[in-house]
Tab-separated table of C-alpha atoms in Angstrom:
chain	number	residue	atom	x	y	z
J	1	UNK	CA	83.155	83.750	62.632
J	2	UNK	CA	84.899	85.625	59.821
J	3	UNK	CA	88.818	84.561	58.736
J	4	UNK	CA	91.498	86.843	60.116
J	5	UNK	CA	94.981	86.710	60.238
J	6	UNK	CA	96.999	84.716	63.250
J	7	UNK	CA	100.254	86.818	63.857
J	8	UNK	CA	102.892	85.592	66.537
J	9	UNK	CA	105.105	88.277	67.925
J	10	UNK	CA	108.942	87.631	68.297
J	11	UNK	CA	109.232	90.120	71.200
J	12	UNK	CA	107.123	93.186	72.850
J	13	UNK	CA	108.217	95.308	70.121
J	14	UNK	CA	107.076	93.480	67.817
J	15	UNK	CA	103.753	93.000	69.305
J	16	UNK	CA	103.464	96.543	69.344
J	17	UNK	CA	103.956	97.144	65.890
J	18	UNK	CA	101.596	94.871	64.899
J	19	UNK	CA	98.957	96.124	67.522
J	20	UNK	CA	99.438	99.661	65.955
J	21	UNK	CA	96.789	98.593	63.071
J	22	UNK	CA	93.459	99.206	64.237
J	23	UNK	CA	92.447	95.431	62.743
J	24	UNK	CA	93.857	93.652	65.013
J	25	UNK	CA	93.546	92.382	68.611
J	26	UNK	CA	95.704	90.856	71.361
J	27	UNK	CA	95.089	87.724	72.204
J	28	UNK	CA	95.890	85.710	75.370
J	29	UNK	CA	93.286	83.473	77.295
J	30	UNK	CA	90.580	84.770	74.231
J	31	UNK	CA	87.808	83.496	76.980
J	32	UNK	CA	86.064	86.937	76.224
J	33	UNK	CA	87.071	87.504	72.675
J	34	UNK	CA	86.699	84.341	70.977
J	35	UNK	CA	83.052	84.049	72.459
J	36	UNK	CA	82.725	88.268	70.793
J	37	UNK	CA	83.998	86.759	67.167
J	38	UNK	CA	82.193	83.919	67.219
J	39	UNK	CA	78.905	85.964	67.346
J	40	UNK	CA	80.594	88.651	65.053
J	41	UNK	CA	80.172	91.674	67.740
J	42	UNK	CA	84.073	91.875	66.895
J	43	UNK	CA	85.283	91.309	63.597
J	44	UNK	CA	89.194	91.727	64.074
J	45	UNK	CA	91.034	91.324	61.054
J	46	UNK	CA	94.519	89.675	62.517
J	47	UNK	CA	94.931	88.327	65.888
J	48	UNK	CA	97.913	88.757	67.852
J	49	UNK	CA	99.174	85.694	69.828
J	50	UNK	CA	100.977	87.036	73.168
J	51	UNK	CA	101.027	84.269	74.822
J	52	UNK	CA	104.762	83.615	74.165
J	53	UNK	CA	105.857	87.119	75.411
J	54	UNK	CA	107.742	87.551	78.552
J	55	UNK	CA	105.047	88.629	80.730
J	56	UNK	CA	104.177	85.825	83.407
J	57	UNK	CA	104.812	85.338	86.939
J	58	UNK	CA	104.281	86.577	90.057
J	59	UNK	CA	107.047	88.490	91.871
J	60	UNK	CA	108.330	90.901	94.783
J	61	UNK	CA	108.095	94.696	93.742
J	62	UNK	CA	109.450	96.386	96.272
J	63	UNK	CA	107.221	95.890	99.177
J	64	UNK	CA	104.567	94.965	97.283
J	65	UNK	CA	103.605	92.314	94.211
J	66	UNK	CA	104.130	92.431	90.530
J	67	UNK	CA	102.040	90.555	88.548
J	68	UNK	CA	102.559	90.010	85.292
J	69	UNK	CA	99.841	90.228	82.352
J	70	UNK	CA	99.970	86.754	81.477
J	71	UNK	CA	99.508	84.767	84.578
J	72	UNK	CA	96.423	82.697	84.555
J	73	UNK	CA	93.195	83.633	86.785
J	74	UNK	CA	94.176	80.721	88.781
J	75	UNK	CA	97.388	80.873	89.563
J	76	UNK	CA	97.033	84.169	90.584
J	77	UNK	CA	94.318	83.289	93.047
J	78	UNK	CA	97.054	80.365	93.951
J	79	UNK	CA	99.541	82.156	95.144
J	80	UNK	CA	100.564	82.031	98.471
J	81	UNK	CA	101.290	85.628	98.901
J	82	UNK	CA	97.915	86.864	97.387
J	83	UNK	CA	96.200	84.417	99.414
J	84	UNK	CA	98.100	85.638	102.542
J	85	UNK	CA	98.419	89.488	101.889
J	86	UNK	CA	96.115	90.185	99.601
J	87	UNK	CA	92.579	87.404	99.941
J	88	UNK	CA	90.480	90.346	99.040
J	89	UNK	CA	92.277	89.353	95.409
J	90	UNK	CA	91.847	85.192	95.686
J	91	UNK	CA	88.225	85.581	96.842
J	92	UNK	CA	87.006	88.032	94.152
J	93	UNK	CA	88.803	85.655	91.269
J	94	UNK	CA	87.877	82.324	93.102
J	95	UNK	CA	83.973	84.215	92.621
J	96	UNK	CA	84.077	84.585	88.926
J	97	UNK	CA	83.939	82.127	85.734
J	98	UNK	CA	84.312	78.125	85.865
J	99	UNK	CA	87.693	76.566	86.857
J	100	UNK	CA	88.666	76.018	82.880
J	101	UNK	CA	87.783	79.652	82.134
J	102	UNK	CA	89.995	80.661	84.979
J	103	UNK	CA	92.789	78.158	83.503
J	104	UNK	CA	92.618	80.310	80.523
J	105	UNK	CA	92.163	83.672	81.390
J	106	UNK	CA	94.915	86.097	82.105
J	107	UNK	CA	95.108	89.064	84.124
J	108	UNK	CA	95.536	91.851	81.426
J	109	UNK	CA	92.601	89.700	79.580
J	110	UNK	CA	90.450	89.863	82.628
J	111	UNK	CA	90.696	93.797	82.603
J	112	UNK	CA	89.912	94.225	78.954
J	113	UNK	CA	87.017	92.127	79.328
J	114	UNK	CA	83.918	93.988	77.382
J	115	UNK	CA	80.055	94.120	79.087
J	116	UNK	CA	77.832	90.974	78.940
J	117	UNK	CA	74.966	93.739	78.077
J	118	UNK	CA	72.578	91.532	76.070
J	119	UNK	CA	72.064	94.373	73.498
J	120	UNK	CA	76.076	94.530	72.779
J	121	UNK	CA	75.901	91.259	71.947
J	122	UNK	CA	72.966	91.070	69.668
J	123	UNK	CA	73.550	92.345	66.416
J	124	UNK	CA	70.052	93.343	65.758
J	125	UNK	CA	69.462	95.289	68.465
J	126	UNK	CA	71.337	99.180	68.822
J	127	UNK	CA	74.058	99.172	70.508
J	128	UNK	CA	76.330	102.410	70.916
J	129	UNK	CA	78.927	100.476	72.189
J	130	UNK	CA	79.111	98.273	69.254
J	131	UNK	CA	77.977	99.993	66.442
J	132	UNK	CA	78.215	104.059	67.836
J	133	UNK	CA	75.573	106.168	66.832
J	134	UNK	CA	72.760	103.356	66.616
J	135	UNK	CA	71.099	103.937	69.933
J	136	UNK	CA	71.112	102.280	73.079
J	137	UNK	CA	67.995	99.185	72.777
J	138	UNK	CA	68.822	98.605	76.952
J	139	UNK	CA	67.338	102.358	77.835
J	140	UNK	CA	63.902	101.574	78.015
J	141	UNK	CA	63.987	97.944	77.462
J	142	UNK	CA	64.678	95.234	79.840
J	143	UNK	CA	67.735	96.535	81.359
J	144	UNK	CA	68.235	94.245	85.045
J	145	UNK	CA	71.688	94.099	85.156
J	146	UNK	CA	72.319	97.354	83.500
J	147	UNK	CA	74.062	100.708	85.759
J	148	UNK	CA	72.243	102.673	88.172
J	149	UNK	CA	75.769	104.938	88.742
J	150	UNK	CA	77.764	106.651	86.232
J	151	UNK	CA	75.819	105.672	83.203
J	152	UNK	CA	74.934	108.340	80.226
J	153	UNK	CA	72.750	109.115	77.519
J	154	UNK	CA	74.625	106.720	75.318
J	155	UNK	CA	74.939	103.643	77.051
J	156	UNK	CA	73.976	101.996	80.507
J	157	UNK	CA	75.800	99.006	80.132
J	158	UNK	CA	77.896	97.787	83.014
J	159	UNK	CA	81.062	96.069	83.509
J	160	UNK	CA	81.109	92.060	84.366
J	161	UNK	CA	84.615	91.314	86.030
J	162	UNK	CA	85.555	90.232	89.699
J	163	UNK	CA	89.517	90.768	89.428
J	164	UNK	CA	89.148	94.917	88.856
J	165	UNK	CA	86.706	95.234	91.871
J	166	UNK	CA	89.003	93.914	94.333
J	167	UNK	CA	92.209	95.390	92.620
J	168	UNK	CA	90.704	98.701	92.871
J	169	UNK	CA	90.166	98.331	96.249
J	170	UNK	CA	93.298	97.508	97.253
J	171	UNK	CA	94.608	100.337	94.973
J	172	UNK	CA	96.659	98.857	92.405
J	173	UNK	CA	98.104	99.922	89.365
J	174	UNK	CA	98.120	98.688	85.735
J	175	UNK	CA	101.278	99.059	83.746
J	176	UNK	CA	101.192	100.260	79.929
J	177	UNK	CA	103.884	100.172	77.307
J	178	UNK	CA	103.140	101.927	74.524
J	179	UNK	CA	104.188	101.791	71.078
J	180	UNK	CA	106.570	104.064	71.718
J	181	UNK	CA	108.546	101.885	74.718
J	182	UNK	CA	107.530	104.242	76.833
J	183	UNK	CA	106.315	102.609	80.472
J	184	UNK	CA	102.911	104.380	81.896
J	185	UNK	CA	101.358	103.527	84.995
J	186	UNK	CA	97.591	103.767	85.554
J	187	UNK	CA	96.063	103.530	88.870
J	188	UNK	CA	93.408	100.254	88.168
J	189	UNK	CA	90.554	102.996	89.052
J	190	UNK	CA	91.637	105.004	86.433
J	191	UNK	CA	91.688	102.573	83.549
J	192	UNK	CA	88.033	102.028	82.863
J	193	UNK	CA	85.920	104.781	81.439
J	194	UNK	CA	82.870	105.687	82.047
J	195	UNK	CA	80.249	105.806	79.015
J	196	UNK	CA	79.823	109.295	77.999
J	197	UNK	CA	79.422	110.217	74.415
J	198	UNK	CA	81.724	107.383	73.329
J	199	UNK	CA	81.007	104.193	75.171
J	200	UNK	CA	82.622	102.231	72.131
J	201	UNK	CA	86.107	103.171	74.268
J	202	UNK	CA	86.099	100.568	77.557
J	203	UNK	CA	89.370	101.893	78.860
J	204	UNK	CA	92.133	104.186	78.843
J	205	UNK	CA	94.579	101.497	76.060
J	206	UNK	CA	95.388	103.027	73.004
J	207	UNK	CA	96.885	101.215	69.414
J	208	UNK	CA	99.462	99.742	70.031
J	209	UNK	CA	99.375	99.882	73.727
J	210	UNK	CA	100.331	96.231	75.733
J	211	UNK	CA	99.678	95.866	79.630
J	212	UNK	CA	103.074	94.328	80.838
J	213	UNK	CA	101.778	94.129	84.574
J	214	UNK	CA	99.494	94.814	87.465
J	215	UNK	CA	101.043	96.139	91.048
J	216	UNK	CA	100.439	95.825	94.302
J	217	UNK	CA	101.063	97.786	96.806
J	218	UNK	CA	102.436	96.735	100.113
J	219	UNK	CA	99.584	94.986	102.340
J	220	UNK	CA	97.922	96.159	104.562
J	221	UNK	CA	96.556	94.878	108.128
J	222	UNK	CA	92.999	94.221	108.596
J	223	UNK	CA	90.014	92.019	107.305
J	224	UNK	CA	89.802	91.891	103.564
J	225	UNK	CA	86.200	90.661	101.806
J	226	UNK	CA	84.596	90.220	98.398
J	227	UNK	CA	80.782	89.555	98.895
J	228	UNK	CA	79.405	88.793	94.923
J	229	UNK	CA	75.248	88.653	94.885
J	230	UNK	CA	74.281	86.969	91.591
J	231	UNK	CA	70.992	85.328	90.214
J	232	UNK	CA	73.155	81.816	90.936
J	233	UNK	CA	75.890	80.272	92.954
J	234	UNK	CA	78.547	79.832	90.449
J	235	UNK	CA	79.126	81.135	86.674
J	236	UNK	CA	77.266	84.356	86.978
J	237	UNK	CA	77.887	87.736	86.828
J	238	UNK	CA	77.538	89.648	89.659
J	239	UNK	CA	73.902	92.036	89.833
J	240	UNK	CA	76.305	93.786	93.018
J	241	UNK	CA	79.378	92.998	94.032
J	242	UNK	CA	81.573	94.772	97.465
J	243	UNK	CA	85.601	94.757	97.534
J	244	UNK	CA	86.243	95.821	101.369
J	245	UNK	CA	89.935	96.028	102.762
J	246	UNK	CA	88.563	97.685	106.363
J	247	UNK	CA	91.290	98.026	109.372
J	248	UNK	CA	90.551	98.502	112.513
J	249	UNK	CA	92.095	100.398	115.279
J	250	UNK	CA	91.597	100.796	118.982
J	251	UNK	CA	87.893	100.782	118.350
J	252	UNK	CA	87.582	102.775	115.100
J	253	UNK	CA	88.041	102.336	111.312
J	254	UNK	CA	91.117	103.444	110.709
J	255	UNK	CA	91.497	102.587	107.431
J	256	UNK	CA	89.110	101.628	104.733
J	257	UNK	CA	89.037	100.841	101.080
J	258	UNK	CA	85.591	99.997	99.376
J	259	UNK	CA	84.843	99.004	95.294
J	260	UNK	CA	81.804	98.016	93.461
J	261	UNK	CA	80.816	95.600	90.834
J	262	UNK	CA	77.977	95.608	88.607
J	263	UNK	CA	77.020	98.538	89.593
J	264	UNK	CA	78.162	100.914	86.802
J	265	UNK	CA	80.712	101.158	83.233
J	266	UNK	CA	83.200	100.360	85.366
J	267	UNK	CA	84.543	98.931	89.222
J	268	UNK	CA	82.918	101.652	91.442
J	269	UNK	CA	84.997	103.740	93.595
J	270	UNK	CA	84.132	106.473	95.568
J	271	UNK	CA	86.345	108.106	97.572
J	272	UNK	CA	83.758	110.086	99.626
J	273	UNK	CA	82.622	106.341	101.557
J	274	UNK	CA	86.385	106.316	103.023
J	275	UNK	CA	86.370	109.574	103.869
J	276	UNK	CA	83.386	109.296	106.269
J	277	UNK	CA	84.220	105.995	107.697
J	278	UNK	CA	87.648	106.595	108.688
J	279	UNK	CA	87.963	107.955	112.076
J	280	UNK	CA	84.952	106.602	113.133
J	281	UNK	CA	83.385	103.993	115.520
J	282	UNK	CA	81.282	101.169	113.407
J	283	UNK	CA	77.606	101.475	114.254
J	284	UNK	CA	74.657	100.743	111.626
J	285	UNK	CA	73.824	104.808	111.890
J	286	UNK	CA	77.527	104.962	110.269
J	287	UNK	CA	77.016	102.262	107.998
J	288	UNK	CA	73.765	103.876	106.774
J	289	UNK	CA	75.209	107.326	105.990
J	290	UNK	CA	77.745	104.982	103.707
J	291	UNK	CA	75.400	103.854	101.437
J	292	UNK	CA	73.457	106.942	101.218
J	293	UNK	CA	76.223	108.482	100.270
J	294	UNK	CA	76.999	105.731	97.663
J	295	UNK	CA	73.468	105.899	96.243
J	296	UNK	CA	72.639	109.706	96.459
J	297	UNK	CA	73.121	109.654	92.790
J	298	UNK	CA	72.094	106.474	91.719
J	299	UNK	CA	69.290	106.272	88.845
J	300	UNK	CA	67.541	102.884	88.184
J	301	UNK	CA	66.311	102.297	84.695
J	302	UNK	CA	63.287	100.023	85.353
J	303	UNK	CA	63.891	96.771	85.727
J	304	UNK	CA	67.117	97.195	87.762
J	305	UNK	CA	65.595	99.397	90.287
J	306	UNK	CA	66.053	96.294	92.932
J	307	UNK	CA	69.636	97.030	92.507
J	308	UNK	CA	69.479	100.250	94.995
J	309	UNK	CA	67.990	99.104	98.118
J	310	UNK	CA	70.008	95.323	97.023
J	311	UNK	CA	73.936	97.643	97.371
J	312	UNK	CA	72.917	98.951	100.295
J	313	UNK	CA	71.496	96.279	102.064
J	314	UNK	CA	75.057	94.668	100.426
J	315	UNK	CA	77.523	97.483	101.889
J	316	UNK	CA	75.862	97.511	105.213
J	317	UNK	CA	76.305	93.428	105.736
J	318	UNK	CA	79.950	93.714	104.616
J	319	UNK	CA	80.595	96.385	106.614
J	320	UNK	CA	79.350	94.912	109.940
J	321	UNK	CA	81.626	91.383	108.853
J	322	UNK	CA	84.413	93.513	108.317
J	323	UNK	CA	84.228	95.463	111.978
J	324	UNK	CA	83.329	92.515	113.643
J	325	UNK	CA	79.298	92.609	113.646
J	326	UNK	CA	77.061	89.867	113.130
J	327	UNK	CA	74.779	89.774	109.973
């Protein structure tokens, strides 16, 4: 690990100032980014403490939840109201990490996460997400939990994190303060990007930026699910992961609200899936043209071809839980 400065902000505004430099990094839980400096993928040259800001706890926002950037993994997936109105939330948390890790790790840390891709993490492989313009060593190499959706020329590496699945599908929002004080809000499926030509960029945060909060949005009726498939039971990534918030009415989905982990650069969400459902009577024919649908475009890059017929296999068995089938 290389020295760096250790800054401690007095207040938000100060935090922004100091995040203005492009040397330096926020630093909360630092479950992801310590592990990054340690093997000298980042190199920050101050580190900015924000643990003492105002920005914990969970509370009412209007019908809905605010929570704020700080609060631990675990107490979010603690709460009695996520656990209530929102266990799509809980279960997708409760699926990632160790208990200390989740002791640690905030929510605005848990969307700024960066990819486990093997090749971003080895210095002596290319990387274009590390070191831009190198090459990408996981196109053509050994590439299993690499994208099948969404992934470019530049980069195939996909994102690792429970939390953003399941707060995509239940279609929350981050919120941004910039350097400025001005208050932004992103829609959660809006703040990771996609590869491209510049996969070095994970999400939508610019210098300076801070997440204050994630919001929820009133809940909904209906059954909620996370289903994670990983190469082990506990502390692994997932190779696919389903968020499902499905409601059912007088015989047909009436509402329903599907995202997707490791799967692509970023939680999966395509609109198209709810769009056919809704309206409609469950049946496997149904559940069938869903992942279809899902996987018209999808690419595999060798060794993660298993990943195609493994999401749809994974759709179709959450789908039947969720409208009352058997598996």
């Amino acid at each position: 690990m290389k020295p760096f400065d250790y800054q401690r902000p007095h207040g938000l505004g100060d935090a922004h100032h100091l995040l203005v430099d492009d040397g330096a990094k926020p630093i909360a839980g630092g479950t992801n980014l310590l592990d990054l400096m340690k093997l000298e993928v980042e190199t920050p040259q101050a580190l900015v403490d924000m643990n003492r800001l105002p920005l914990g706890g969970i509370e009412a926002d209007g019908e809905g939840l605010r929570i704020g950037a700080l609060v631990s993994n675990s107490a979010c997936a603690a709460d009695p109201r996520i656990r209530a109105d929102y266990p799509v939330l809980a279960r997708a948390i409760l699926a990632g990490a160790t208990f200390q890790l989740r002791n640690k790790a905030t929510t605005g840390g848990n969307l700024c996460q960066r990819t486990r891709c093997y090749y971003f993490t080895d210095l002596s492989q290319a990387c274009n997400k590390r070191a831009p313009g190198t090459g990408c060593a996981a196109i053509g190499g050994f590439n299993r939990i690499h994208a099948i959706l969404g992934a470019s020329d530049a980069c195939i590496a996909t994102y690792p994190g429970d939390m953003a699945v399941a707060l995509s599908a239940l279609d929350a929002t981050v919120e941004i303060v910039g350097s400025s004080g001005d208050k932004r809000l992103v829609p959660v499926r809006d703040f990771h990007r996609l590869p491209g030509d510049t996969p070095e960029h994970d999400n939508v945060l610019e210098p300076g930026d801070v997440i204050t909060a994630v919001l929820l949005p009133a809940s909904v009726r209906g059954t909620q699910l996370y289903r994670k498939v990983r190469d082990r039971a506990s502390y692994a990534f997932a190779l696919v992961s389903v968020a499902a918030v499905i409601q059912i009415d007088d015989g047909v989905i009436a509402r329903a609200r599907l995202a997707f982990g490791g799967l692509a650069h970023k939680p999966w969400h395509d609109a198209r899936l709810e769009a056919l459902l809704e309206g409609q009577a469950p049946s496997d024919a149904l559940f069938d043209q869903a992942a279809a649908l899902l996987l018209e475009d999808a690419r595999g890059q060798g060794s993660n071809d298993f990943k195609i017929p493994l999401t749809r296999r994974t759709l179709k068995a959450v789908l039947r839980e969720a409208t009352g089938g058997t598996l």
